[in-house]
mmCIF file of C-alpha atoms in Angstrom:
data_model
loop_
_atom_site.group_PDB
_atom_site.id
_atom_site.type_symbol
_atom_site.label_atom_id
_atom_site.label_comp_id
_atom_site.label_asym_id
_atom_site.label_seq_id
_atom_site.Cartn_x
_atom_site.Cartn_y
_atom_site.Cartn_z
ATOM 1 C CA MET A 1 -130.276 65.946 99.482
ATOM 2 C CA ALA A 2 -127.392 63.720 100.625
ATOM 3 C CA THR A 3 -126.030 66.550 102.780
ATOM 4 C CA ARG A 4 -129.411 66.923 104.517
ATOM 5 C CA ARG A 5 -129.504 63.168 105.199
ATOM 6 C CA ASN A 6 -125.926 63.267 106.519
ATOM 7 C CA THR A 7 -126.808 66.221 108.749
ATOM 8 C CA SER A 8 -129.850 64.371 110.092
ATOM 9 C CA LEU A 9 -127.788 61.243 110.743
ATOM 10 C CA ILE A 10 -125.079 63.196 112.559
ATOM 11 C CA LEU A 11 -127.770 65.013 114.536
ATOM 12 C CA ILE A 12 -129.428 61.744 115.565
ATOM 13 C CA ILE A 13 -126.124 60.166 116.604
ATOM 14 C CA THR A 14 -125.017 63.239 118.552
ATOM 15 C CA LEU A 15 -128.346 63.554 120.356
ATOM 16 C CA ALA A 16 -128.220 59.841 121.152
ATOM 17 C CA VAL A 17 -124.760 60.254 122.678
ATOM 18 C CA ILE A 18 -126.039 63.145 124.793
ATOM 19 C CA SER A 19 -128.926 60.995 125.959
ATOM 20 C CA ALA A 20 -126.515 58.170 126.729
ATOM 21 C CA LEU A 21 -124.589 60.502 128.986
ATOM 22 C CA ASN A 22 -127.915 61.227 130.720
ATOM 23 C CA CYS A 23 -127.931 64.752 132.015
ATOM 24 C CA GLY A 24 -129.969 63.662 135.016
ATOM 25 C CA ASP A 25 -133.335 65.237 134.232
ATOM 26 C CA GLU A 26 -136.596 63.476 135.070
ATOM 27 C CA ALA A 27 -138.729 65.668 132.780
ATOM 28 C CA HIS A 28 -137.859 68.231 130.141
ATOM 29 C CA PRO A 29 -138.536 71.877 130.987
ATOM 30 C CA SER A 30 -141.555 73.387 129.270
ATOM 31 C CA ASP A 31 -141.245 75.633 126.246
ATOM 32 C CA SER A 32 -142.288 78.628 128.359
ATOM 33 C CA VAL A 33 -139.566 77.943 130.947
ATOM 34 C CA LEU A 34 -136.925 77.658 128.218
ATOM 35 C CA GLU A 35 -138.155 80.778 126.403
ATOM 36 C CA THR A 36 -138.204 82.838 129.608
ATOM 37 C CA ASN A 37 -134.693 81.629 130.394
ATOM 38 C CA PHE A 38 -133.513 82.522 126.883
ATOM 39 C CA HIS A 39 -134.849 86.075 127.101
ATOM 40 C CA LYS A 40 -133.390 86.532 130.585
ATOM 41 C CA HIS A 41 -129.922 85.392 129.428
ATOM 42 C CA GLU A 42 -129.942 86.286 125.721
ATOM 43 C CA THR A 43 -126.564 88.052 125.910
ATOM 44 C CA ALA A 44 -124.947 84.972 127.432
ATOM 45 C CA PHE A 45 -126.528 82.729 124.760
ATOM 46 C CA GLN A 46 -125.155 85.040 122.055
ATOM 47 C CA ARG A 47 -121.733 84.865 123.753
ATOM 48 C CA LEU A 48 -121.817 81.060 123.613
ATOM 49 C CA VAL A 49 -122.533 81.175 119.872
ATOM 50 C CA SER A 50 -119.746 83.711 119.342
ATOM 51 C CA MET A 51 -117.276 81.605 121.327
ATOM 52 C CA SER A 52 -118.302 78.461 119.447
ATOM 53 C CA ASN A 53 -117.752 80.262 116.134
ATOM 54 C CA GLU A 54 -114.266 81.262 117.326
ATOM 55 C CA ASP A 55 -113.609 77.652 118.418
ATOM 56 C CA TYR A 56 -115.254 76.151 115.318
ATOM 57 C CA HIS A 57 -112.918 73.130 115.349
ATOM 58 C CA VAL A 58 -114.310 72.040 118.736
ATOM 59 C CA VAL A 59 -117.640 70.479 117.728
ATOM 60 C CA ARG A 60 -118.785 69.175 121.125
ATOM 61 C CA ILE A 61 -118.186 70.979 124.397
ATOM 62 C CA ALA A 62 -119.508 69.640 127.696
ATOM 63 C CA SER A 63 -118.517 70.387 131.258
ATOM 64 C CA ASP A 64 -116.244 67.357 131.400
ATOM 65 C CA PHE A 65 -115.150 66.539 127.809
ATOM 66 C CA ASN A 66 -114.962 67.849 124.243
ATOM 67 C CA TRP A 67 -114.607 66.580 120.678
ATOM 68 C CA LEU A 68 -112.664 68.087 117.796
ATOM 69 C CA ASP A 69 -113.969 68.095 114.235
ATOM 70 C CA ASP A 70 -111.251 65.617 113.261
ATOM 71 C CA ASP A 71 -111.096 63.563 116.469
ATOM 72 C CA HIS A 72 -114.096 62.284 118.459
ATOM 73 C CA SER A 73 -112.037 60.166 120.842
ATOM 74 C CA PHE A 74 -113.642 59.881 124.250
ATOM 75 C CA PRO A 75 -113.058 60.985 126.871
ATOM 76 C CA ARG A 76 -111.195 64.113 125.859
ATOM 77 C CA THR A 77 -110.599 65.937 129.122
ATOM 78 C CA GLY A 78 -107.261 67.732 129.059
ATOM 79 C CA PRO A 79 -106.880 71.352 127.971
ATOM 80 C CA GLU A 80 -104.314 70.246 125.382
ATOM 81 C CA ARG A 81 -107.179 68.431 123.714
ATOM 82 C CA GLY A 82 -109.047 71.357 122.131
ATOM 83 C CA LEU A 83 -109.516 74.185 124.635
ATOM 84 C CA SER A 84 -107.332 75.919 127.184
ATOM 85 C CA LYS A 85 -108.426 75.521 130.802
ATOM 86 C CA ASP A 86 -109.455 79.197 130.957
ATOM 87 C CA ARG A 87 -111.494 78.928 127.765
ATOM 88 C CA TRP A 88 -113.172 75.724 128.926
ATOM 89 C CA ASP A 89 -113.918 77.357 132.278
ATOM 90 C CA SER A 90 -115.565 80.249 130.396
ATOM 91 C CA TYR A 91 -117.863 77.787 128.621
ATOM 92 C CA ARG A 92 -118.633 76.035 131.910
ATOM 93 C CA ALA A 93 -119.505 79.338 133.603
ATOM 94 C CA LEU A 94 -121.837 80.313 130.752
ATOM 95 C CA PHE A 95 -123.435 76.845 130.719
ATOM 96 C CA GLN A 96 -124.115 77.254 134.437
ATOM 97 C CA GLU A 97 -125.476 80.789 133.986
ATOM 98 C CA VAL A 98 -127.939 79.848 131.237
ATOM 99 C CA GLY A 99 -128.878 76.381 132.487
ATOM 100 C CA ILE A 100 -127.202 74.285 129.809
ATOM 101 C CA LYS A 101 -126.829 70.870 131.438
ATOM 102 C CA CYS A 102 -125.512 68.818 128.524
ATOM 103 C CA GLY A 103 -123.257 71.289 126.718
ATOM 104 C CA LEU A 104 -122.911 72.522 123.162
ATOM 105 C CA ILE A 105 -122.830 70.678 119.833
ATOM 106 C CA ARG A 106 -121.793 71.954 116.384
ATOM 107 C CA TRP A 107 -122.606 70.022 113.218
ATOM 108 C CA ASP A 108 -119.768 70.563 110.771
ATOM 109 C CA ASP A 109 -121.870 69.976 107.655
ATOM 110 C CA SER A 110 -124.525 72.461 108.767
ATOM 111 C CA ASN A 111 -124.560 75.758 110.589
ATOM 112 C CA ILE A 112 -126.498 74.539 113.628
ATOM 113 C CA ILE A 113 -125.189 75.146 117.124
ATOM 114 C CA ALA A 114 -127.270 73.229 119.660
ATOM 115 C CA LEU A 115 -127.259 73.956 123.382
ATOM 116 C CA CYS A 116 -128.707 71.028 125.311
ATOM 117 C CA ALA A 117 -130.764 72.094 128.315
ATOM 118 C CA SER A 118 -132.181 68.675 129.182
ATOM 119 C CA GLY A 119 -131.442 65.035 128.467
ATOM 120 C CA ILE A 120 -133.439 62.012 129.581
ATOM 121 C CA GLY A 121 -132.819 58.309 129.080
ATOM 122 C CA MET A 122 -130.310 56.241 127.195
ATOM 123 C CA VAL A 123 -129.161 55.943 123.572
ATOM 124 C CA THR A 124 -131.985 53.674 122.403
ATOM 125 C CA SER A 125 -134.810 55.565 124.080
ATOM 126 C CA GLY A 126 -133.420 58.922 125.172
ATOM 127 C CA THR A 127 -134.685 62.403 124.427
ATOM 128 C CA THR A 128 -133.175 65.871 124.566
ATOM 129 C CA LYS A 129 -134.512 69.412 124.577
ATOM 130 C CA GLY A 130 -132.717 72.714 124.304
ATOM 131 C CA TYR A 131 -131.820 75.666 122.133
ATOM 132 C CA ALA A 132 -130.582 75.757 118.540
ATOM 133 C CA TYR A 133 -128.912 78.626 116.710
ATOM 134 C CA SER A 134 -128.896 78.691 112.922
ATOM 135 C CA GLU A 135 -128.568 81.456 110.357
ATOM 136 C CA THR A 136 -130.655 79.371 107.954
ATOM 137 C CA GLU A 137 -134.237 78.358 108.612
ATOM 138 C CA LEU A 138 -134.661 75.066 110.455
ATOM 139 C CA THR A 139 -137.470 72.608 109.750
ATOM 140 C CA PRO A 140 -139.724 70.978 110.685
ATOM 141 C CA THR A 141 -141.242 73.399 113.165
ATOM 142 C CA ALA A 142 -144.132 73.119 115.583
ATOM 143 C CA GLU A 143 -146.135 75.590 117.654
ATOM 144 C CA SER A 144 -145.172 73.680 120.809
ATOM 145 C CA LEU A 145 -142.513 71.167 121.739
ATOM 146 C CA ASP A 146 -144.203 70.326 125.029
ATOM 147 C CA VAL A 147 -146.343 67.891 123.058
ATOM 148 C CA VAL A 148 -144.894 67.268 119.592
ATOM 149 C CA PRO A 149 -147.651 66.936 116.971
ATOM 150 C CA GLU A 150 -148.373 63.368 115.880
ATOM 151 C CA ASN A 151 -147.352 64.077 112.266
ATOM 152 C CA LEU A 152 -143.848 65.117 113.439
ATOM 153 C CA LYS A 153 -143.144 62.324 115.953
ATOM 154 C CA ASP A 154 -141.002 60.376 113.461
ATOM 155 C CA GLU A 155 -138.780 63.371 112.679
ATOM 156 C CA PRO A 156 -135.237 63.165 114.090
ATOM 157 C CA VAL A 157 -135.643 66.630 115.610
ATOM 158 C CA VAL A 158 -138.417 69.237 115.734
ATOM 159 C CA TYR A 159 -137.885 72.983 116.196
ATOM 160 C CA LYS A 160 -139.866 75.920 117.523
ATOM 161 C CA ARG A 161 -138.687 79.358 116.458
ATOM 162 C CA ILE A 162 -138.330 81.806 119.371
ATOM 163 C CA GLU A 163 -136.280 84.662 117.818
ATOM 164 C CA PRO A 164 -134.541 85.299 114.503
ATOM 165 C CA ASN A 165 -131.871 82.569 114.218
ATOM 166 C CA TRP A 166 -132.943 81.022 117.550
ATOM 167 C CA TYR A 167 -135.082 77.944 118.109
ATOM 168 C CA LEU A 168 -136.016 75.484 120.775
ATOM 169 C CA TYR A 169 -135.441 71.881 119.712
ATOM 170 C CA ALA A 170 -136.776 68.556 120.916
ATOM 171 C CA LYS A 171 -135.793 65.017 120.125
#
């Protein structure tokens, strides 16, 4: 139970940081837009997960910074700080290809890899929406994230399953 609470807290903090960085969106893309994009680029999404599993010690990868599992200093911009320039460029190219505007996040006390497609607002009132990969079932889920059901609005994050191990998420 404590691990689930810790995971939720880390998730909330990480999503808040993403929102603070404001990815520049005015409205989140609809579920159907994200799902169509996922199916069009599924191989590239799988490649991002594979790369992240190879680089498991790098828990946050954005176009302009990254965090290590043992060092969240910010900004971390040099290739000596977690990824080689070529490797980082590979992530950037895949982010561009699949429309990931806010980068990738790994939670070290869970198996979730989140790919942020959209971020709006600031830390205290921001929201994010994107893709989540997990080999264990994620909850709570909803039929649609375009309008999160009233009974789930207080949840730190809500998921919609789109494929085995793949979800959309909204917070």
